[in-house]
Amino acid sequence: MIRTVLLALAMTTPGIADTITTGPRPLYLIDQMDAGPLKDKLLSCADDPVKRTNFSIGHRGAPMQFPEHTVESNVAAARMGAGILECDVTFTSDKQLVCRHAQNDLHTSTNILATDLAAKCTAGFTPATNDAKAAADCRTSDITLAEFQTLTGKMDAANGDALTVQDYMDATAAWRTDLYAADGGDLMTHARSISLFKSLGAKFTPELKSPTVEMPFDGFTQQDYAQKMIDEYKSAGIPASDVWPQSFSLDDVLYWIENEPAFGAQAVYLDGNYRTEGWNPNTPEAWPHQMDALKAMGVNYVAPPIWVLLTLADGKIVPSAYALKAREAGLNIITWTLERSGPLQNGGGWYYRSVKEVIDSDGMMYPVIDVLAQDVGVAGVFSDWPATVSYYASCMGLD
């Protein structure tokens, strides 16, 4: 309670939303770059103030070092210049909206397994055996809002080889840290996130998460769920122009377009077609939806992962066919997620899979951002460490 009060006081301190600092990481990344005009430009901004920018989007806050979807994580993201902050929206057993990346991630992202509420989990902790990994399944829909609010956030991770709950929970990646999670992160309802983000001078991009439970849930339909999320912005007096609602479900996006057109105008279709076996961002003839067809439905924003927007030509990173077709159709593009791969040696991991041949060090971070910004023309970049994107956007004069 004391920690919550102190954080609330910090949010109302004059000037707190204007105090932006990016720390040493942007220049650390620039130092790794090959010599050239981009490096020179970025170095020239080293002594310039960094401004808040909508191009920089806090992905679950700043979860590279802070427990995701917590007050602390989002305060950190705002202090790094993120102009838009995200609450992934799911619901509790009493149908109240809360911020979690998935309805069934409490066992990896909170301390629930170390509390009495573990008994309410869909599946409690099971230790690893010779034949199976350690497992658990704890859902927001397993508990009430009041119970949810007794939990604290931790760095999202689980040890599949664990024999005890403590070892299962203690699995933070080596390139992240538990330094800012020692006391546990302060969890948020969706309504609280709205109040917090507003106090930080940030705008809003809530993502309606796909339910793990069967819908309708105790009479709560998917449409009720989609509408309830929008209603909480309306109740808070937030203008639709400050909100970019997201969903991987095209049906959710079309629901907002039809039933809440002011909010639907900025609804973001998180295009998950990359999950389909054989799907390729450079073979448009095989896509389930052509870009002009999406535009004709009223969709104005698409948001695929970074690798979908990039390809290689003569060893250089260039826009993919997906990126070019989206732009031709007049769609705005947002992408995800920077700073989620750890060090970029050896190809950079899943988020760089289409250009892995040229990703060999952290020095490639800004060249990738530069292609996304200048050649693809993205409107914003989600990042687990918004300082990296904020520095670039401020240096390049992006809003």
Coordinates of C-alpha atoms in Angstrom, one line a residue:
M1 CA 0.0 0.0 0.0
I2 CA 2.8 2.4 0.9
R3 CA 4.6 1.7 -2.4
T4 CA 1.3 2.3 -4.3
V5 CA 0.7 5.6 -2.6
L6 CA 4.3 6.8 -3.3
L7 CA 3.9 5.9 -7.0
A8 CA 0.6 7.8 -7.1
L9 CA 2.3 10.8 -5.6
A10 CA 5.1 10.6 -8.2
M11 CA 2.5 10.6 -11.0
T12 CA 1.0 13.9 -9.8
T13 CA 4.4 15.6 -9.3
P14 CA 4.6 18.6 -11.7
G15 CA 6.9 18.0 -14.6
I16 CA 7.2 14.2 -14.1
A17 CA 5.7 13.5 -17.5
D18 CA 8.2 15.8 -19.1
T19 CA 11.2 14.3 -17.6
I20 CA 12.6 12.2 -20.4
T21 CA 15.9 10.4 -20.2
T22 CA 17.2 7.5 -22.5
G23 CA 20.2 6.5 -20.4
P24 CA 23.4 4.9 -21.9
R25 CA 21.8 2.3 -24.2
P26 CA 21.1 4.3 -27.3
L27 CA 24.7 5.4 -27.5
Y28 CA 25.9 2.0 -26.6
L29 CA 24.1 0.6 -29.7
I30 CA 25.4 3.4 -31.9
D31 CA 28.9 2.7 -30.8
Q32 CA 28.5 -0.8 -32.2
M33 CA 27.5 0.5 -35.7
D34 CA 29.6 0.5 -38.7
A35 CA 30.9 3.9 -39.7
G36 CA 28.6 5.8 -42.1
P37 CA 26.0 8.6 -42.5
L38 CA 23.4 7.0 -40.2
K39 CA 25.9 6.6 -37.3
D40 CA 27.2 10.1 -37.8
K41 CA 23.6 11.5 -37.7
L42 CA 22.7 9.6 -34.6
L43 CA 25.9 10.6 -32.8
S44 CA 25.2 14.3 -33.7
C45 CA 22.1 14.1 -31.5
A46 CA 24.0 12.8 -28.4
D47 CA 23.7 16.1 -26.5
D48 CA 20.2 17.0 -27.7
P49 CA 17.1 16.6 -25.5
V50 CA 14.8 13.7 -26.3
K51 CA 11.2 14.5 -26.7
R52 CA 8.1 12.3 -26.2
T53 CA 7.0 10.7 -29.5
N54 CA 4.1 8.6 -30.7
F55 CA 6.6 6.7 -32.9
S56 CA 7.9 5.1 -29.6
I57 CA 5.4 2.7 -28.2
G58 CA 6.0 1.0 -24.8
H59 CA 5.3 -2.7 -25.3
R60 CA 3.8 -3.8 -22.0
G61 CA 5.8 -0.9 -20.6
A62 CA 9.5 -1.5 -20.5
P63 CA 9.7 -5.2 -19.8
M64 CA 13.3 -5.7 -20.8
Q65 CA 14.1 -4.8 -17.2
F66 CA 10.7 -4.2 -15.4
P67 CA 7.9 -6.6 -14.8
E68 CA 5.5 -6.2 -17.7
H69 CA 2.1 -4.5 -17.4
T70 CA 3.0 -3.0 -14.0
V71 CA 2.9 0.6 -12.9
E72 CA 6.7 0.6 -12.6
S73 CA 7.2 -0.7 -16.1
N74 CA 5.0 1.9 -17.7
V75 CA 6.4 4.8 -15.6
A76 CA 9.8 3.7 -16.9
A77 CA 8.6 3.6 -20.5
A78 CA 7.1 7.1 -20.2
R79 CA 10.3 8.4 -18.7
M80 CA 12.1 7.0 -21.8
G81 CA 9.9 9.1 -24.1
A82 CA 7.2 6.6 -25.1
G83 CA 4.3 8.6 -26.4
I84 CA 1.9 5.6 -26.5
L85 CA 1.6 2.9 -23.8
E86 CA 0.0 -0.6 -24.0
C87 CA -2.4 -2.5 -21.8
D88 CA -3.0 -6.0 -23.0
V89 CA -6.6 -6.5 -21.9
T90 CA -8.1 -9.6 -20.5
F91 CA -10.8 -10.4 -17.8
T92 CA -11.2 -11.9 -14.4
S93 CA -13.8 -14.4 -13.2
D94 CA -16.1 -11.4 -12.3
K95 CA -15.7 -10.0 -15.9
Q96 CA -13.5 -7.1 -14.9
L97 CA -10.8 -5.9 -17.3
V98 CA -7.1 -6.1 -16.3
C99 CA -3.7 -5.7 -17.9
R100 CA -2.0 -9.1 -18.7
H101 CA -0.4 -10.3 -21.9
A102 CA -2.6 -13.4 -21.9
Q103 CA -5.5 -14.6 -19.9
N104 CA -3.4 -17.7 -18.9
D105 CA 0.0 -16.2 -18.0
L106 CA -0.4 -15.5 -14.3
H107 CA 1.9 -18.4 -13.4
T108 CA 4.8 -16.9 -15.5
S109 CA 4.2 -13.2 -14.9
T110 CA 3.0 -12.9 -11.3
N111 CA 3.7 -14.5 -7.9
I112 CA 0.4 -16.5 -7.9
L113 CA 2.1 -19.9 -7.5
A114 CA 3.7 -18.6 -4.2
T115 CA 0.3 -17.6 -2.8
D116 CA -2.8 -19.3 -1.6
L117 CA -4.5 -18.4 -4.9
A118 CA -2.5 -21.2 -6.5
A119 CA -5.2 -23.5 -5.4
K120 CA -7.6 -21.7 -7.7
C121 CA -5.5 -22.2 -10.8
T122 CA -6.9 -24.2 -13.7
A123 CA -3.8 -26.4 -13.2
G124 CA -1.4 -26.0 -10.3
F125 CA 2.3 -26.5 -10.5
T126 CA 3.6 -29.8 -11.8
P127 CA 7.3 -30.5 -11.4
A128 CA 9.4 -31.7 -14.3
T129 CA 9.9 -35.4 -14.9
N130 CA 12.0 -37.4 -17.3
D131 CA 9.1 -37.3 -19.7
A132 CA 7.6 -33.8 -19.3
K133 CA 8.5 -30.2 -18.5
A134 CA 7.3 -28.5 -15.4
A135 CA 4.0 -26.8 -16.0
A136 CA 1.2 -24.7 -14.6
D137 CA -1.9 -22.9 -15.9
C138 CA -3.1 -19.9 -13.9
R139 CA -5.7 -17.6 -15.5
T140 CA -7.2 -14.3 -14.7
S141 CA -10.5 -15.9 -15.2
D142 CA -9.7 -18.3 -12.3
I143 CA -9.9 -15.4 -9.8
T144 CA -11.9 -12.3 -9.0
L145 CA -10.7 -8.8 -9.5
A146 CA -10.2 -8.4 -5.7
E147 CA -8.0 -11.5 -5.7
F148 CA -6.1 -10.3 -8.8
Q149 CA -5.2 -7.1 -6.9
T150 CA -3.5 -9.0 -4.2
L151 CA -0.9 -10.3 -6.6
T152 CA 2.4 -8.7 -7.7
G153 CA 4.2 -8.8 -11.0
K154 CA 7.5 -10.6 -11.7
M155 CA 9.7 -10.8 -14.8
D156 CA 7.8 -13.1 -17.3
A157 CA 9.6 -16.4 -17.3
A158 CA 9.3 -20.1 -16.2
N159 CA 11.9 -22.8 -15.8
G160 CA 10.6 -25.9 -17.5
D161 CA 13.2 -28.1 -15.7
A162 CA 12.1 -27.0 -12.3
L163 CA 11.3 -29.4 -9.5
T164 CA 9.9 -26.7 -7.1
V165 CA 7.7 -23.7 -7.4
Q166 CA 10.5 -21.4 -6.5
D167 CA 12.8 -22.7 -9.2
Y168 CA 9.9 -22.6 -11.7
M169 CA 9.4 -18.9 -11.0
D170 CA 13.1 -18.0 -11.0
A171 CA 13.9 -18.1 -14.7
T172 CA 14.6 -14.6 -15.9
A173 CA 16.7 -14.5 -19.0
A174 CA 20.4 -13.6 -18.4
W175 CA 20.1 -10.4 -20.5
R176 CA 17.2 -9.2 -18.5
T177 CA 17.3 -8.5 -14.8
D178 CA 15.4 -9.0 -11.5
L179 CA 16.9 -5.8 -10.1
Y180 CA 13.7 -3.8 -10.5
A181 CA 11.4 -6.7 -9.6
A182 CA 12.7 -7.5 -6.1
D183 CA 9.6 -6.0 -4.4
G184 CA 7.2 -7.2 -7.0
G185 CA 5.5 -5.1 -9.6
D186 CA 2.3 -3.2 -9.0
L187 CA -0.4 -4.8 -11.2
M188 CA -3.0 -2.7 -13.0
T189 CA -6.7 -2.9 -14.0
H190 CA -7.4 -1.6 -17.4
A191 CA -9.2 1.4 -15.9
R192 CA -6.1 2.1 -13.7
S193 CA -3.9 2.0 -16.8
I194 CA -6.0 4.6 -18.4
S195 CA -5.6 6.9 -15.4
L196 CA -1.9 6.3 -15.1
F197 CA -1.1 6.7 -18.8
K198 CA -3.0 10.0 -18.9
S199 CA -1.1 11.3 -15.9
L200 CA 2.2 10.4 -17.7
G201 CA 1.2 12.4 -20.8
A202 CA 1.0 9.3 -22.9
K203 CA -1.7 7.9 -25.3
F204 CA -3.2 4.5 -25.4
T205 CA -3.0 1.3 -27.3
P206 CA -5.0 -1.5 -25.6
E207 CA -5.0 -4.9 -27.1
L208 CA -8.1 -7.1 -26.7
K209 CA -6.5 -10.5 -26.0
S210 CA -8.0 -13.7 -27.3
P211 CA -9.8 -15.4 -24.4
T212 CA -8.4 -18.8 -23.2
V213 CA -11.8 -19.7 -21.9
E214 CA -14.7 -20.6 -24.2
M215 CA -16.9 -17.6 -25.1
P216 CA -19.5 -16.6 -24.1
F217 CA -18.1 -16.7 -20.6
D218 CA -21.0 -16.8 -18.1
G219 CA -23.0 -14.8 -20.5
F220 CA -20.1 -12.5 -21.4
T221 CA -19.8 -12.5 -25.2
Q222 CA -16.9 -11.5 -27.4
Q223 CA -18.8 -8.4 -28.5
D224 CA -19.5 -7.5 -24.8
Y225 CA -15.8 -7.9 -24.1
A226 CA -14.8 -5.7 -27.1
Q227 CA -17.4 -3.1 -26.2
K228 CA -16.5 -3.0 -22.5
M229 CA -12.9 -2.2 -23.4
I230 CA -14.0 0.9 -25.4
D231 CA -16.5 1.9 -22.8
E232 CA -13.8 2.3 -20.2
Y233 CA -12.1 5.0 -22.4
K234 CA -15.4 6.7 -22.9
S235 CA -16.2 6.7 -19.2
A236 CA -12.7 8.2 -18.5
G237 CA -13.4 11.0 -21.1
I238 CA -10.5 9.9 -23.3
P239 CA -10.9 11.1 -26.9
A240 CA -11.0 8.4 -29.6
S241 CA -8.1 10.1 -31.4
D242 CA -5.8 9.2 -28.5
V243 CA -6.6 5.5 -28.6
W244 CA -5.4 2.8 -30.9
P245 CA -7.4 -0.4 -30.0
Q246 CA -5.7 -3.6 -31.2
S247 CA -6.7 -7.2 -31.8
F248 CA -5.4 -10.2 -33.7
S249 CA -9.0 -10.9 -34.5
L250 CA -10.2 -9.2 -37.6
D251 CA -13.8 -9.6 -36.3
D252 CA -12.9 -7.5 -33.2
V253 CA -11.5 -4.8 -35.5
L254 CA -14.6 -4.8 -37.7
Y255 CA -16.8 -4.7 -34.6
W256 CA -15.2 -1.5 -33.5
I257 CA -15.4 -0.1 -37.1
E258 CA -19.1 -0.7 -37.2
N259 CA -20.2 0.0 -33.6
E260 CA -17.6 2.5 -32.4
P261 CA -16.5 4.2 -35.6
A262 CA -14.5 7.0 -33.9
F263 CA -12.4 4.3 -32.1
G264 CA -12.6 2.0 -35.1
A265 CA -10.9 4.6 -37.3
Q266 CA -7.6 3.9 -35.4
A267 CA -8.2 0.2 -34.7
V268 CA -5.1 -1.9 -35.3
Y269 CA -5.3 -5.2 -37.0
L270 CA -2.5 -7.3 -35.6
D271 CA -2.0 -9.5 -38.7
G272 CA -1.3 -13.0 -37.4
N273 CA -1.3 -14.7 -40.8
Y274 CA 2.4 -15.3 -40.4
R275 CA 1.5 -18.2 -38.2
T276 CA 0.0 -20.1 -41.2
E277 CA 2.3 -22.7 -42.5
G278 CA 3.9 -21.7 -45.8
W279 CA 2.8 -18.0 -45.5
N280 CA 5.3 -15.7 -47.0
P281 CA 5.4 -11.8 -46.8
N282 CA 6.8 -11.7 -50.3
T283 CA 4.1 -13.8 -52.1
P284 CA 0.9 -11.7 -52.0
E285 CA -1.1 -14.0 -54.2
A286 CA -1.2 -16.5 -51.3
W287 CA -2.4 -14.0 -48.6
P288 CA -5.9 -14.6 -47.2
H289 CA -6.6 -10.9 -47.3
Q290 CA -5.2 -8.5 -49.9
M291 CA -4.3 -5.1 -48.5
D292 CA -6.8 -3.2 -50.6
A293 CA -9.5 -5.5 -49.4
L294 CA -8.6 -4.7 -45.8
K295 CA -8.7 -1.0 -46.6
A296 CA -12.1 -1.5 -48.2
M297 CA -13.4 -3.1 -44.9
G298 CA -12.5 0.1 -43.1
V299 CA -9.2 -1.1 -41.7
N300 CA -6.7 1.8 -41.4
Y301 CA -3.8 0.2 -39.4
V302 CA -2.0 -3.1 -39.8
A303 CA 0.6 -4.4 -37.4
P304 CA 2.8 -7.4 -38.3
P305 CA 6.0 -8.4 -36.5
I306 CA 9.3 -6.7 -37.7
W307 CA 10.5 -9.6 -39.9
V308 CA 7.3 -9.5 -42.0
L309 CA 8.1 -6.0 -43.2
L310 CA 11.7 -6.6 -44.2
T311 CA 13.6 -8.7 -46.7
L312 CA 17.1 -8.7 -48.3
A313 CA 18.1 -7.5 -51.7
D314 CA 21.8 -7.8 -52.7
G315 CA 22.7 -8.1 -49.0
K316 CA 20.8 -5.0 -48.0
I317 CA 17.7 -4.7 -45.8
V318 CA 14.7 -3.4 -47.8
P319 CA 10.9 -3.4 -47.5
S320 CA 9.1 -6.6 -48.1
A321 CA 6.3 -7.0 -50.6
Y322 CA 3.9 -7.0 -47.5
A323 CA 5.3 -3.5 -46.6
L324 CA 5.0 -2.2 -50.1
K325 CA 1.5 -3.5 -50.7
A326 CA 0.3 -2.1 -47.3
R327 CA 1.6 1.3 -48.2
E328 CA 0.1 1.2 -51.7
A329 CA -3.3 0.4 -50.2
G330 CA -3.0 3.5 -47.9
L331 CA -2.7 1.5 -44.7
N332 CA -0.7 2.8 -41.8
I333 CA 1.8 0.3 -40.4
I334 CA 2.9 -0.3 -36.8
T335 CA 5.4 -3.1 -36.0
W336 CA 6.6 -5.1 -33.0
T337 CA 8.8 -5.9 -31.0
L338 CA 12.2 -4.2 -30.8
E339 CA 14.5 -5.1 -27.9
R340 CA 12.8 -8.4 -27.3
S341 CA 15.5 -10.6 -28.7
G342 CA 18.4 -9.9 -26.4
P343 CA 21.8 -9.5 -28.0
L344 CA 21.7 -9.5 -31.8
Q345 CA 24.6 -11.8 -32.5
N346 CA 24.0 -14.8 -34.6
G347 CA 21.0 -13.6 -36.5
G348 CA 19.0 -11.8 -33.8
G349 CA 16.3 -14.4 -33.3
W350 CA 12.7 -14.7 -34.4
Y351 CA 12.0 -11.0 -34.8
Y352 CA 14.8 -10.7 -37.5
R353 CA 14.3 -14.1 -39.2
S354 CA 13.8 -12.6 -42.7
V355 CA 17.1 -10.6 -42.5
K356 CA 19.1 -12.8 -40.2
E357 CA 22.0 -13.2 -42.6
V358 CA 23.0 -9.5 -42.0
I359 CA 22.2 -9.4 -38.3
D360 CA 25.5 -10.0 -36.5
S361 CA 25.7 -7.5 -33.6
D362 CA 23.8 -5.0 -31.6
G363 CA 25.1 -2.4 -34.1
M364 CA 22.3 -3.5 -36.5
M365 CA 19.5 -2.3 -34.2
Y366 CA 19.5 1.2 -35.6
P367 CA 19.9 0.3 -39.3
V368 CA 16.8 -1.9 -38.9
I369 CA 14.9 0.9 -37.2
D370 CA 16.0 3.3 -40.0
V371 CA 14.7 1.0 -42.8
L372 CA 11.4 0.6 -40.9
A373 CA 11.1 4.4 -40.5
Q374 CA 12.5 5.7 -43.7
D375 CA 11.8 3.0 -46.3
V376 CA 8.8 1.1 -44.9
G377 CA 7.3 4.2 -43.4
V378 CA 6.0 2.7 -40.2
A379 CA 3.9 5.0 -37.9
G380 CA 5.3 3.5 -34.8
V381 CA 7.5 0.8 -33.2
F382 CA 6.7 -1.3 -30.2
S383 CA 9.7 -1.8 -28.0
D384 CA 10.6 -3.5 -24.7
W385 CA 13.0 -0.7 -24.0
P386 CA 11.4 2.5 -25.5
A387 CA 14.6 4.6 -25.0
T388 CA 16.1 3.0 -28.1
V389 CA 13.2 4.1 -30.4
S390 CA 12.7 7.4 -28.6
Y391 CA 16.3 8.5 -29.2
Y392 CA 16.0 7.6 -32.9
A393 CA 12.7 9.4 -33.4
S394 CA 13.8 12.5 -31.6
C395 CA 17.0 12.7 -33.5
M396 CA 15.2 12.2 -36.9
G397 CA 12.4 14.7 -36.0
L398 CA 9.6 12.1 -36.0
D399 CA 6.4 12.9 -34.1

